[in-house]
Amino acid sequence: MDDGGANKPKPTYKRVLLKISGEALMGDQGYGLHPPTVERIAREVKAVRDLGVEICMVIGGGNIFRGLAGSAQGMERTTADYMGMLATVMNALAMQSALEGMGVFTRVISAIRMDEVAEPYIRRRAVRHLEKKRVIIFAAGTGNPYFTTDTAATLRANEMACEAIFKGTKVDGVYDKDPMKNTDAKRYSDITYDDVLVKNLKVMDASAIALARDNDLPIIVFSLDEPGGFRGILSGQGTYTIVHG
């Protein structure tokens, strides 16, 4: 790793996965993509990449289509989930465009083959991209219905030998209740996987938490709305909650 800059902080982790929701790309809109918001998040990713950290990403598709919602309205669940997976590809391509506009080499890797727009998932090739300091965006979830992008993120983080998952949200950590609705909500500085499951704290879905726990993969929950927050945490600063064993 390049340590030429005397002022360059040494990052806490060398390889991480950033998981964000599709809704994070909406900005103040109620639907779709908000280009200035996409660019702001891309700048956060670039700032971390510039520290020498190897980064992969998983982005949800809820800003375009949410499978469970479609299923609840009468659409067959498997079809609805596949539509949600395709929405994640659209978000991944938008983020790739923003990152490459900033000079960051980026690869979109899809669990559903669509060779004209994305690479197929081949683990060794993906690891090689990370070693070459390219940002990887994993799209289309696991390629299977009934699995969320949270589970896909935890799966890919383990396969890539990431040291942590960073979950970007609208709040600066995990609280005992919704801080948007409760002024007396208390933030945890750290919490165990089991407590997250028992207290049903909605950090990630239960399958993702269990997979992280079984592989001792820490989950760091932080605010994506705080400028420089992602880079700050990797530099040993900032406010966040770490979920661990």
JSON list of C-alpha atoms in Angstrom, two decimals:
[
{"chain": "A", "resi": 1, "resn": "MET", "atom": "CA", "xyz": [0.00, 0.00, 0.00]},
{"chain": "A", "resi": 2, "resn": "ASP", "atom": "CA", "xyz": [1.25, 3.48, -0.88]},
{"chain": "A", "resi": 3, "resn": "ASP", "atom": "CA", "xyz": [2.30, 5.33, 2.25]},
{"chain": "A", "resi": 4, "resn": "GLY", "atom": "CA", "xyz": [4.07, 8.17, 0.52]},
{"chain": "A", "resi": 5, "resn": "GLY", "atom": "CA", "xyz": [1.85, 10.90, 1.95]},
{"chain": "A", "resi": 6, "resn": "ALA", "atom": "CA", "xyz": [3.00, 11.88, 5.42]},
{"chain": "A", "resi": 7, "resn": "ASN", "atom": "CA", "xyz": [-0.47, 13.20, 6.25]},
{"chain": "A", "resi": 8, "resn": "LYS", "atom": "CA", "xyz": [-2.28, 10.21, 4.84]},
{"chain": "A", "resi": 9, "resn": "PRO", "atom": "CA", "xyz": [-4.02, 8.34, 7.66]},
{"chain": "A", "resi": 10, "resn": "LYS", "atom": "CA", "xyz": [-3.58, 4.61, 7.76]},
{"chain": "A", "resi": 11, "resn": "PRO", "atom": "CA", "xyz": [-7.00, 3.05, 7.16]},
{"chain": "A", "resi": 12, "resn": "THR", "atom": "CA", "xyz": [-8.50, 0.73, 9.75]},
{"chain": "A", "resi": 13, "resn": "TYR", "atom": "CA", "xyz": [-9.38, -1.88, 7.13]},
{"chain": "A", "resi": 14, "resn": "LYS", "atom": "CA", "xyz": [-7.71, -2.79, 3.84]},
{"chain": "A", "resi": 15, "resn": "ARG", "atom": "CA", "xyz": [-10.72, -4.32, 2.06]},
{"chain": "A", "resi": 16, "resn": "VAL", "atom": "CA", "xyz": [-14.36, -3.51, 2.79]},
{"chain": "A", "resi": 17, "resn": "LEU", "atom": "CA", "xyz": [-17.82, -3.84, 1.30]},
{"chain": "A", "resi": 18, "resn": "LEU", "atom": "CA", "xyz": [-20.16, -0.83, 1.30]},
{"chain": "A", "resi": 19, "resn": "LYS", "atom": "CA", "xyz": [-23.86, -1.71, 1.37]},
{"chain": "A", "resi": 20, "resn": "ILE", "atom": "CA", "xyz": [-26.37, 1.03, 0.63]},
{"chain": "A", "resi": 21, "resn": "SER", "atom": "CA", "xyz": [-30.08, 0.95, -0.15]},
{"chain": "A", "resi": 22, "resn": "GLY", "atom": "CA", "xyz": [-31.51, 1.99, -3.47]},
{"chain": "A", "resi": 23, "resn": "GLU", "atom": "CA", "xyz": [-33.47, 4.65, -1.58]},
{"chain": "A", "resi": 24, "resn": "ALA", "atom": "CA", "xyz": [-30.14, 6.29, -0.68]},
{"chain": "A", "resi": 25, "resn": "LEU", "atom": "CA", "xyz": [-29.81, 7.31, -4.34]},
{"chain": "A", "resi": 26, "resn": "MET", "atom": "CA", "xyz": [-33.19, 9.07, -4.46]},
{"chain": "A", "resi": 27, "resn": "GLY", "atom": "CA", "xyz": [-32.15, 12.25, -2.68]},
{"chain": "A", "resi": 28, "resn": "ASP", "atom": "CA", "xyz": [-35.29, 14.21, -1.80]},
{"chain": "A", "resi": 29, "resn": "GLN", "atom": "CA", "xyz": [-37.24, 12.59, -4.61]},
{"chain": "A", "resi": 30, "resn": "GLY", "atom": "CA", "xyz": [-39.76, 9.89, -3.91]},
{"chain": "A", "resi": 31, "resn": "TYR", "atom": "CA", "xyz": [-38.58, 7.63, -6.70]},
{"chain": "A", "resi": 32, "resn": "GLY", "atom": "CA", "xyz": [-35.72, 6.87, -9.08]},
{"chain": "A", "resi": 33, "resn": "LEU", "atom": "CA", "xyz": [-32.21, 8.32, -9.21]},
{"chain": "A", "resi": 34, "resn": "HIS", "atom": "CA", "xyz": [-31.07, 11.79, -8.12]},
{"chain": "A", "resi": 35, "resn": "PRO", "atom": "CA", "xyz": [-27.80, 12.43, -10.04]},
{"chain": "A", "resi": 36, "resn": "PRO", "atom": "CA", "xyz": [-26.32, 14.90, -7.50]},
{"chain": "A", "resi": 37, "resn": "THR", "atom": "CA", "xyz": [-26.89, 12.34, -4.72]},
{"chain": "A", "resi": 38, "resn": "VAL", "atom": "CA", "xyz": [-25.30, 9.57, -6.78]},
{"chain": "A", "resi": 39, "resn": "GLU", "atom": "CA", "xyz": [-22.28, 11.82, -7.41]},
{"chain": "A", "resi": 40, "resn": "ARG", "atom": "CA", "xyz": [-21.99, 12.73, -3.72]},
{"chain": "A", "resi": 41, "resn": "ILE", "atom": "CA", "xyz": [-21.89, 9.07, -2.71]},
{"chain": "A", "resi": 42, "resn": "ALA", "atom": "CA", "xyz": [-19.40, 8.36, -5.51]},
{"chain": "A", "resi": 43, "resn": "ARG", "atom": "CA", "xyz": [-17.12, 11.06, -4.08]},
{"chain": "A", "resi": 44, "resn": "GLU", "atom": "CA", "xyz": [-17.30, 9.35, -0.68]},
{"chain": "A", "resi": 45, "resn": "VAL", "atom": "CA", "xyz": [-16.28, 6.07, -2.28]},
{"chain": "A", "resi": 46, "resn": "LYS", "atom": "CA", "xyz": [-13.45, 7.73, -4.20]},
{"chain": "A", "resi": 47, "resn": "ALA", "atom": "CA", "xyz": [-12.14, 9.36, -1.01]},
{"chain": "A", "resi": 48, "resn": "VAL", "atom": "CA", "xyz": [-11.89, 5.94, 0.64]},
{"chain": "A", "resi": 49, "resn": "ARG", "atom": "CA", "xyz": [-10.36, 4.36, -2.45]},
{"chain": "A", "resi": 50, "resn": "ASP", "atom": "CA", "xyz": [-7.75, 7.16, -2.42]},
{"chain": "A", "resi": 51, "resn": "LEU", "atom": "CA", "xyz": [-6.72, 6.01, 1.08]},
{"chain": "A", "resi": 52, "resn": "GLY", "atom": "CA", "xyz": [-5.63, 2.75, -0.54]},
{"chain": "A", "resi": 53, "resn": "VAL", "atom": "CA", "xyz": [-8.65, 0.76, 0.64]},
{"chain": "A", "resi": 54, "resn": "GLU", "atom": "CA", "xyz": [-10.03, -1.92, -1.68]},
{"chain": "A", "resi": 55, "resn": "ILE", "atom": "CA", "xyz": [-13.79, -1.40, -2.03]},
{"chain": "A", "resi": 56, "resn": "CYS", "atom": "CA", "xyz": [-16.70, -3.41, -3.32]},
{"chain": "A", "resi": 57, "resn": "MET", "atom": "CA", "xyz": [-20.32, -2.28, -3.19]},
{"chain": "A", "resi": 58, "resn": "VAL", "atom": "CA", "xyz": [-23.84, -3.67, -3.14]},
{"chain": "A", "resi": 59, "resn": "ILE", "atom": "CA", "xyz": [-26.72, -1.29, -3.88]},
{"chain": "A", "resi": 60, "resn": "GLY", "atom": "CA", "xyz": [-30.37, -2.16, -3.32]},
{"chain": "A", "resi": 61, "resn": "GLY", "atom": "CA", "xyz": [-33.11, -1.55, -5.87]},
{"chain": "A", "resi": 62, "resn": "GLY", "atom": "CA", "xyz": [-35.92, -0.17, -3.72]},
{"chain": "A", "resi": 63, "resn": "ASN", "atom": "CA", "xyz": [-35.83, 3.25, -5.40]},
{"chain": "A", "resi": 64, "resn": "ILE", "atom": "CA", "xyz": [-36.98, 1.58, -8.62]},
{"chain": "A", "resi": 65, "resn": "PHE", "atom": "CA", "xyz": [-38.75, -1.62, -7.63]},
{"chain": "A", "resi": 66, "resn": "ARG", "atom": "CA", "xyz": [-39.17, -3.54, -4.40]},
{"chain": "A", "resi": 67, "resn": "GLY", "atom": "CA", "xyz": [-39.92, -7.23, -4.86]},
{"chain": "A", "resi": 68, "resn": "LEU", "atom": "CA", "xyz": [-41.80, -7.80, -1.62]},
{"chain": "A", "resi": 69, "resn": "ALA", "atom": "CA", "xyz": [-44.08, -4.83, -2.30]},
{"chain": "A", "resi": 70, "resn": "GLY", "atom": "CA", "xyz": [-44.85, -6.17, -5.77]},
{"chain": "A", "resi": 71, "resn": "SER", "atom": "CA", "xyz": [-45.53, -9.58, -4.31]},
{"chain": "A", "resi": 72, "resn": "ALA", "atom": "CA", "xyz": [-47.88, -8.10, -1.72]},
{"chain": "A", "resi": 73, "resn": "GLN", "atom": "CA", "xyz": [-49.88, -6.47, -4.52]},
{"chain": "A", "resi": 74, "resn": "GLY", "atom": "CA", "xyz": [-50.53, -9.82, -6.17]},
{"chain": "A", "resi": 75, "resn": "MET", "atom": "CA", "xyz": [-47.47, -10.30, -8.34]},
{"chain": "A", "resi": 76, "resn": "GLU", "atom": "CA", "xyz": [-45.86, -13.73, -8.10]},
{"chain": "A", "resi": 77, "resn": "ARG", "atom": "CA", "xyz": [-42.96, -13.47, -5.62]},
{"chain": "A", "resi": 78, "resn": "THR", "atom": "CA", "xyz": [-40.26, -14.98, -7.83]},
{"chain": "A", "resi": 79, "resn": "THR", "atom": "CA", "xyz": [-41.06, -12.64, -10.72]},
{"chain": "A", "resi": 80, "resn": "ALA", "atom": "CA", "xyz": [-41.18, -9.65, -8.38]},
{"chain": "A", "resi": 81, "resn": "ASP", "atom": "CA", "xyz": [-37.79, -10.53, -6.91]},
{"chain": "A", "resi": 82, "resn": "TYR", "atom": "CA", "xyz": [-36.19, -10.86, -10.36]},
{"chain": "A", "resi": 83, "resn": "MET", "atom": "CA", "xyz": [-37.56, -7.42, -11.24]},
{"chain": "A", "resi": 84, "resn": "GLY", "atom": "CA", "xyz": [-35.96, -6.09, -8.07]},
{"chain": "A", "resi": 85, "resn": "MET", "atom": "CA", "xyz": [-32.65, -7.66, -9.08]},
{"chain": "A", "resi": 86, "resn": "LEU", "atom": "CA", "xyz": [-32.79, -5.89, -12.45]},
{"chain": "A", "resi": 87, "resn": "ALA", "atom": "CA", "xyz": [-33.39, -2.61, -10.62]},
{"chain": "A", "resi": 88, "resn": "THR", "atom": "CA", "xyz": [-30.11, -3.11, -8.72]},
{"chain": "A", "resi": 89, "resn": "VAL", "atom": "CA", "xyz": [-28.30, -3.42, -12.06]},
{"chain": "A", "resi": 90, "resn": "MET", "atom": "CA", "xyz": [-29.64, -0.03, -13.12]},
{"chain": "A", "resi": 91, "resn": "ASN", "atom": "CA", "xyz": [-28.41, 1.52, -9.87]},
{"chain": "A", "resi": 92, "resn": "ALA", "atom": "CA", "xyz": [-25.02, -0.16, -10.24]},
{"chain": "A", "resi": 93, "resn": "LEU", "atom": "CA", "xyz": [-24.60, 1.24, -13.75]},
{"chain": "A", "resi": 94, "resn": "ALA", "atom": "CA", "xyz": [-25.49, 4.73, -12.52]},
{"chain": "A", "resi": 95, "resn": "MET", "atom": "CA", "xyz": [-22.89, 4.49, -9.73]},
{"chain": "A", "resi": 96, "resn": "GLN", "atom": "CA", "xyz": [-20.30, 3.13, -12.17]},
{"chain": "A", "resi": 97, "resn": "SER", "atom": "CA", "xyz": [-20.90, 6.08, -14.48]},
{"chain": "A", "resi": 98, "resn": "ALA", "atom": "CA", "xyz": [-20.47, 8.56, -11.60]},
{"chain": "A", "resi": 99, "resn": "LEU", "atom": "CA", "xyz": [-17.28, 6.89, -10.34]},
{"chain": "A", "resi": 100, "resn": "GLU", "atom": "CA", "xyz": [-15.69, 6.62, -13.77]},
{"chain": "A", "resi": 101, "resn": "GLY", "atom": "CA", "xyz": [-16.53, 10.29, -14.34]},
{"chain": "A", "resi": 102, "resn": "MET", "atom": "CA", "xyz": [-14.20, 10.92, -11.37]},
{"chain": "A", "resi": 103, "resn": "GLY", "atom": "CA", "xyz": [-11.45, 8.76, -12.82]},
{"chain": "A", "resi": 104, "resn": "VAL", "atom": "CA", "xyz": [-12.14, 5.68, -10.67]},
{"chain": "A", "resi": 105, "resn": "PHE", "atom": "CA", "xyz": [-11.92, 2.41, -12.59]},
{"chain": "A", "resi": 106, "resn": "THR", "atom": "CA", "xyz": [-15.11, 0.50, -11.78]},
{"chain": "A", "resi": 107, "resn": "ARG", "atom": "CA", "xyz": [-16.55, -2.89, -12.69]},
{"chain": "A", "resi": 108, "resn": "VAL", "atom": "CA", "xyz": [-20.20, -3.93, -12.44]},
{"chain": "A", "resi": 109, "resn": "ILE", "atom": "CA", "xyz": [-20.49, -7.66, -11.78]},
{"chain": "A", "resi": 110, "resn": "SER", "atom": "CA", "xyz": [-23.94, -9.17, -12.16]},
{"chain": "A", "resi": 111, "resn": "ALA", "atom": "CA", "xyz": [-25.22, -12.42, -10.66]},
{"chain": "A", "resi": 112, "resn": "ILE", "atom": "CA", "xyz": [-27.61, -12.59, -13.64]},
{"chain": "A", "resi": 113, "resn": "ARG", "atom": "CA", "xyz": [-25.76, -12.76, -16.96]},
{"chain": "A", "resi": 114, "resn": "MET", "atom": "CA", "xyz": [-26.12, -9.69, -19.14]},
{"chain": "A", "resi": 115, "resn": "ASP", "atom": "CA", "xyz": [-22.77, -9.58, -20.86]},
{"chain": "A", "resi": 116, "resn": "GLU", "atom": "CA", "xyz": [-23.42, -6.39, -22.82]},
{"chain": "A", "resi": 117, "resn": "VAL", "atom": "CA", "xyz": [-23.59, -4.26, -19.66]},
{"chain": "A", "resi": 118, "resn": "ALA", "atom": "CA", "xyz": [-21.87, -6.18, -16.85]},
{"chain": "A", "resi": 119, "resn": "GLU", "atom": "CA", "xyz": [-19.36, -8.92, -16.15]},
{"chain": "A", "resi": 120, "resn": "PRO", "atom": "CA", "xyz": [-20.58, -12.30, -14.88]},
{"chain": "A", "resi": 121, "resn": "TYR", "atom": "CA", "xyz": [-19.64, -13.18, -11.32]},
{"chain": "A", "resi": 122, "resn": "ILE", "atom": "CA", "xyz": [-16.37, -15.13, -11.23]},
{"chain": "A", "resi": 123, "resn": "ARG", "atom": "CA", "xyz": [-14.83, -14.95, -7.78]},
{"chain": "A", "resi": 124, "resn": "ARG", "atom": "CA", "xyz": [-11.17, -15.06, -8.78]},
{"chain": "A", "resi": 125, "resn": "ARG", "atom": "CA", "xyz": [-11.66, -12.38, -11.41]},
{"chain": "A", "resi": 126, "resn": "ALA", "atom": "CA", "xyz": [-13.49, -10.18, -8.90]},
{"chain": "A", "resi": 127, "resn": "VAL", "atom": "CA", "xyz": [-10.66, -10.54, -6.37]},
{"chain": "A", "resi": 128, "resn": "ARG", "atom": "CA", "xyz": [-8.18, -9.57, -9.07]},
{"chain": "A", "resi": 129, "resn": "HIS", "atom": "CA", "xyz": [-10.15, -6.38, -9.78]},
{"chain": "A", "resi": 130, "resn": "LEU", "atom": "CA", "xyz": [-9.90, -5.47, -6.09]},
{"chain": "A", "resi": 131, "resn": "GLU", "atom": "CA", "xyz": [-6.17, -6.14, -6.05]},
{"chain": "A", "resi": 132, "resn": "LYS", "atom": "CA", "xyz": [-5.84, -3.73, -8.98]},
{"chain": "A", "resi": 133, "resn": "LYS", "atom": "CA", "xyz": [-7.66, -1.08, -6.89]},
{"chain": "A", "resi": 134, "resn": "ARG", "atom": "CA", "xyz": [-10.77, -1.12, -9.05]},
{"chain": "A", "resi": 135, "resn": "VAL", "atom": "CA", "xyz": [-14.10, -0.53, -7.34]},
{"chain": "A", "resi": 136, "resn": "ILE", "atom": "CA", "xyz": [-16.48, -3.45, -7.81]},
{"chain": "A", "resi": 137, "resn": "ILE", "atom": "CA", "xyz": [-20.26, -3.09, -7.73]},
{"chain": "A", "resi": 138, "resn": "PHE", "atom": "CA", "xyz": [-22.04, -6.40, -7.26]},
{"chain": "A", "resi": 139, "resn": "ALA", "atom": "CA", "xyz": [-25.47, -6.29, -8.91]},
{"chain": "A", "resi": 140, "resn": "ALA", "atom": "CA", "xyz": [-28.54, -8.57, -9.15]},
{"chain": "A", "resi": 141, "resn": "GLY", "atom": "CA", "xyz": [-28.24, -9.81, -5.58]},
{"chain": "A", "resi": 142, "resn": "THR", "atom": "CA", "xyz": [-27.30, -13.47, -5.33]},
{"chain": "A", "resi": 143, "resn": "GLY", "atom": "CA", "xyz": [-29.09, -14.21, -8.60]},
{"chain": "A", "resi": 144, "resn": "ASN", "atom": "CA", "xyz": [-31.80, -16.04, -6.67]},
{"chain": "A", "resi": 145, "resn": "PRO", "atom": "CA", "xyz": [-35.27, -14.96, -5.54]},
{"chain": "A", "resi": 146, "resn": "TYR", "atom": "CA", "xyz": [-36.12, -14.89, -1.81]},
{"chain": "A", "resi": 147, "resn": "PHE", "atom": "CA", "xyz": [-32.68, -13.48, -0.92]},
{"chain": "A", "resi": 148, "resn": "THR", "atom": "CA", "xyz": [-32.28, -9.80, -0.13]},
{"chain": "A", "resi": 149, "resn": "THR", "atom": "CA", "xyz": [-29.43, -7.51, -1.13]},
{"chain": "A", "resi": 150, "resn": "ASP", "atom": "CA", "xyz": [-28.40, -7.54, 2.55]},
{"chain": "A", "resi": 151, "resn": "THR", "atom": "CA", "xyz": [-27.79, -11.28, 2.28]},
{"chain": "A", "resi": 152, "resn": "ALA", "atom": "CA", "xyz": [-26.05, -10.79, -1.08]},
{"chain": "A", "resi": 153, "resn": "ALA", "atom": "CA", "xyz": [-23.78, -8.16, 0.49]},
{"chain": "A", "resi": 154, "resn": "THR", "atom": "CA", "xyz": [-22.78, -10.46, 3.35]},
{"chain": "A", "resi": 155, "resn": "LEU", "atom": "CA", "xyz": [-22.21, -13.37, 0.97]},
{"chain": "A", "resi": 156, "resn": "ARG", "atom": "CA", "xyz": [-20.01, -11.34, -1.39]},
{"chain": "A", "resi": 157, "resn": "ALA", "atom": "CA", "xyz": [-18.10, -9.75, 1.51]},
{"chain": "A", "resi": 158, "resn": "ASN", "atom": "CA", "xyz": [-17.20, -13.21, 2.76]},
{"chain": "A", "resi": 159, "resn": "GLU", "atom": "CA", "xyz": [-16.28, -14.46, -0.71]},
{"chain": "A", "resi": 160, "resn": "MET", "atom": "CA", "xyz": [-14.04, -11.42, -1.28]},
{"chain": "A", "resi": 161, "resn": "ALA", "atom": "CA", "xyz": [-12.42, -11.83, 2.16]},
{"chain": "A", "resi": 162, "resn": "CYS", "atom": "CA", "xyz": [-13.51, -8.34, 3.18]},
{"chain": "A", "resi": 163, "resn": "GLU", "atom": "CA", "xyz": [-12.60, -7.27, 6.70]},
{"chain": "A", "resi": 164, "resn": "ALA", "atom": "CA", "xyz": [-15.90, -5.49, 7.37]},
{"chain": "A", "resi": 165, "resn": "ILE", "atom": "CA", "xyz": [-19.25, -4.51, 5.91]},
{"chain": "A", "resi": 166, "resn": "PHE", "atom": "CA", "xyz": [-20.10, -0.82, 6.03]},
{"chain": "A", "resi": 167, "resn": "LYS", "atom": "CA", "xyz": [-23.87, -0.29, 6.05]},
{"chain": "A", "resi": 168, "resn": "GLY", "atom": "CA", "xyz": [-24.70, 3.28, 5.03]},
{"chain": "A", "resi": 169, "resn": "THR", "atom": "CA", "xyz": [-28.03, 4.51, 6.44]},
{"chain": "A", "resi": 170, "resn": "LYS", "atom": "CA", "xyz": [-29.84, 7.74, 7.27]},
{"chain": "A", "resi": 171, "resn": "VAL", "atom": "CA", "xyz": [-28.77, 7.61, 10.93]},
{"chain": "A", "resi": 172, "resn": "ASP", "atom": "CA", "xyz": [-25.34, 7.44, 12.56]},
{"chain": "A", "resi": 173, "resn": "GLY", "atom": "CA", "xyz": [-25.58, 3.93, 13.99]},
{"chain": "A", "resi": 174, "resn": "VAL", "atom": "CA", "xyz": [-27.91, 1.41, 15.57]},
{"chain": "A", "resi": 175, "resn": "TYR", "atom": "CA", "xyz": [-30.49, 2.69, 18.04]},
{"chain": "A", "resi": 176, "resn": "ASP", "atom": "CA", "xyz": [-32.76, 0.90, 20.51]},
{"chain": "A", "resi": 177, "resn": "LYS", "atom": "CA", "xyz": [-35.73, 2.46, 18.67]},
{"chain": "A", "resi": 178, "resn": "ASP", "atom": "CA", "xyz": [-36.29, 4.66, 15.66]},
{"chain": "A", "resi": 179, "resn": "PRO", "atom": "CA", "xyz": [-34.44, 7.94, 16.36]},
{"chain": "A", "resi": 180, "resn": "MET", "atom": "CA", "xyz": [-36.49, 9.70, 13.67]},
{"chain": "A", "resi": 181, "resn": "LYS", "atom": "CA", "xyz": [-39.64, 9.12, 15.74]},
{"chain": "A", "resi": 182, "resn": "ASN", "atom": "CA", "xyz": [-38.28, 8.94, 19.30]},
{"chain": "A", "resi": 183, "resn": "THR", "atom": "CA", "xyz": [-36.18, 11.74, 20.80]},
{"chain": "A", "resi": 184, "resn": "ASP", "atom": "CA", "xyz": [-35.14, 9.47, 23.67]},
{"chain": "A", "resi": 185, "resn": "ALA", "atom": "CA", "xyz": [-33.68, 6.79, 21.38]},
{"chain": "A", "resi": 186, "resn": "LYS", "atom": "CA", "xyz": [-30.24, 5.60, 22.51]},
{"chain": "A", "resi": 187, "resn": "ARG", "atom": "CA", "xyz": [-27.41, 4.74, 20.16]},
{"chain": "A", "resi": 188, "resn": "TYR", "atom": "CA", "xyz": [-25.26, 1.68, 20.70]},
{"chain": "A", "resi": 189, "resn": "SER", "atom": "CA", "xyz": [-21.53, 2.17, 20.17]},
{"chain": "A", "resi": 190, "resn": "ASP", "atom": "CA", "xyz": [-21.25, -1.59, 19.72]},
{"chain": "A", "resi": 191, "resn": "ILE", "atom": "CA", "xyz": [-23.65, -4.50, 19.89]},
{"chain": "A", "resi": 192, "resn": "THR", "atom": "CA", "xyz": [-23.49, -8.25, 19.33]},
{"chain": "A", "resi": 193, "resn": "TYR", "atom": "CA", "xyz": [-25.04, -10.11, 16.39]},
{"chain": "A", "resi": 194, "resn": "ASP", "atom": "CA", "xyz": [-27.25, -12.05, 18.79]},
{"chain": "A", "resi": 195, "resn": "ASP", "atom": "CA", "xyz": [-28.58, -8.87, 20.43]},
{"chain": "A", "resi": 196, "resn": "VAL", "atom": "CA", "xyz": [-29.44, -7.44, 17.02]},
{"chain": "A", "resi": 197, "resn": "LEU", "atom": "CA", "xyz": [-31.43, -10.59, 16.25]},
{"chain": "A", "resi": 198, "resn": "VAL", "atom": "CA", "xyz": [-33.11, -10.91, 19.64]},
{"chain": "A", "resi": 199, "resn": "LYS", "atom": "CA", "xyz": [-34.07, -7.21, 19.77]},
{"chain": "A", "resi": 200, "resn": "ASN", "atom": "CA", "xyz": [-35.09, -7.23, 16.09]},
{"chain": "A", "resi": 201, "resn": "LEU", "atom": "CA", "xyz": [-33.16, -4.01, 15.45]},
{"chain": "A", "resi": 202, "resn": "LYS", "atom": "CA", "xyz": [-33.47, -4.09, 11.64]},
{"chain": "A", "resi": 203, "resn": "VAL", "atom": "CA", "xyz": [-29.78, -3.51, 10.93]},
{"chain": "A", "resi": 204, "resn": "MET", "atom": "CA", "xyz": [-29.94, -6.11, 8.17]},
{"chain": "A", "resi": 205, "resn": "ASP", "atom": "CA", "xyz": [-32.26, -9.05, 7.66]},
{"chain": "A", "resi": 206, "resn": "ALA", "atom": "CA", "xyz": [-31.81, -12.08, 9.90]},
{"chain": "A", "resi": 207, "resn": "SER", "atom": "CA", "xyz": [-30.14, -14.23, 7.24]},
{"chain": "A", "resi": 208, "resn": "ALA", "atom": "CA", "xyz": [-27.48, -11.57, 6.63]},
{"chain": "A", "resi": 209, "resn": "ILE", "atom": "CA", "xyz": [-26.80, -11.10, 10.36]},
{"chain": "A", "resi": 210, "resn": "ALA", "atom": "CA", "xyz": [-26.52, -14.87, 10.89]},
{"chain": "A", "resi": 211, "resn": "LEU", "atom": "CA", "xyz": [-24.13, -15.22, 7.94]},
{"chain": "A", "resi": 212, "resn": "ALA", "atom": "CA", "xyz": [-21.96, -12.38, 9.27]},
{"chain": "A", "resi": 213, "resn": "ARG", "atom": "CA", "xyz": [-21.98, -13.91, 12.75]},
{"chain": "A", "resi": 214, "resn": "ASP", "atom": "CA", "xyz": [-21.01, -17.37, 11.49]},
{"chain": "A", "resi": 215, "resn": "ASN", "atom": "CA", "xyz": [-18.02, -15.89, 9.67]},
{"chain": "A", "resi": 216, "resn": "ASP", "atom": "CA", "xyz": [-17.10, -13.29, 12.34]},
{"chain": "A", "resi": 217, "resn": "LEU", "atom": "CA", "xyz": [-17.56, -10.43, 9.88]},
{"chain": "A", "resi": 218, "resn": "PRO", "atom": "CA", "xyz": [-18.12, -7.07, 11.63]},
{"chain": "A", "resi": 219, "resn": "ILE", "atom": "CA", "xyz": [-20.88, -4.76, 10.38]},
{"chain": "A", "resi": 220, "resn": "ILE", "atom": "CA", "xyz": [-20.32, -1.03, 10.79]},
{"chain": "A", "resi": 221, "resn": "VAL", "atom": "CA", "xyz": [-23.49, 1.07, 10.62]},
{"chain": "A", "resi": 222, "resn": "PHE", "atom": "CA", "xyz": [-23.00, 4.77, 9.88]},
{"chain": "A", "resi": 223, "resn": "SER", "atom": "CA", "xyz": [-24.74, 7.77, 8.35]},
{"chain": "A", "resi": 224, "resn": "LEU", "atom": "CA", "xyz": [-24.38, 8.11, 4.61]},
{"chain": "A", "resi": 225, "resn": "ASP", "atom": "CA", "xyz": [-25.70, 11.67, 4.88]},
{"chain": "A", "resi": 226, "resn": "GLU", "atom": "CA", "xyz": [-22.71, 12.90, 6.89]},
{"chain": "A", "resi": 227, "resn": "PRO", "atom": "CA", "xyz": [-20.11, 14.30, 4.46]},
{"chain": "A", "resi": 228, "resn": "GLY", "atom": "CA", "xyz": [-16.81, 12.47, 4.81]},
{"chain": "A", "resi": 229, "resn": "GLY", "atom": "CA", "xyz": [-18.30, 9.96, 7.21]},
{"chain": "A", "resi": 230, "resn": "PHE", "atom": "CA", "xyz": [-17.21, 6.85, 5.32]},
{"chain": "A", "resi": 231, "resn": "ARG", "atom": "CA", "xyz": [-13.62, 8.05, 4.99]},
{"chain": "A", "resi": 232, "resn": "GLY", "atom": "CA", "xyz": [-13.60, 9.37, 8.54]},
{"chain": "A", "resi": 233, "resn": "ILE", "atom": "CA", "xyz": [-14.50, 6.01, 10.08]},
{"chain": "A", "resi": 234, "resn": "LEU", "atom": "CA", "xyz": [-11.78, 4.27, 8.09]},
{"chain": "A", "resi": 235, "resn": "SER", "atom": "CA", "xyz": [-9.39, 6.92, 9.44]},
{"chain": "A", "resi": 236, "resn": "GLY", "atom": "CA", "xyz": [-10.41, 6.13, 13.02]},
{"chain": "A", "resi": 237, "resn": "GLN", "atom": "CA", "xyz": [-12.90, 8.98, 13.50]},
{"chain": "A", "resi": 238, "resn": "GLY", "atom": "CA", "xyz": [-16.63, 9.56, 13.22]},
{"chain": "A", "resi": 239, "resn": "THR", "atom": "CA", "xyz": [-19.77, 8.18, 14.86]},
{"chain": "A", "resi": 240, "resn": "TYR", "atom": "CA", "xyz": [-20.98, 4.67, 14.15]},
{"chain": "A", "resi": 241, "resn": "THR", "atom": "CA", "xyz": [-22.11, 1.37, 15.65]},
{"chain": "A", "resi": 242, "resn": "ILE", "atom": "CA", "xyz": [-20.11, -1.81, 15.19]},
{"chain": "A", "resi": 243, "resn": "VAL", "atom": "CA", "xyz": [-21.96, -5.13, 15.22]},
{"chain": "A", "resi": 244, "resn": "HIS", "atom": "CA", "xyz": [-19.67, -7.99, 16.20]},
{"chain": "A", "resi": 245, "resn": "GLY", "atom": "CA", "xyz": [-19.43, -11.25, 18.12]}
]
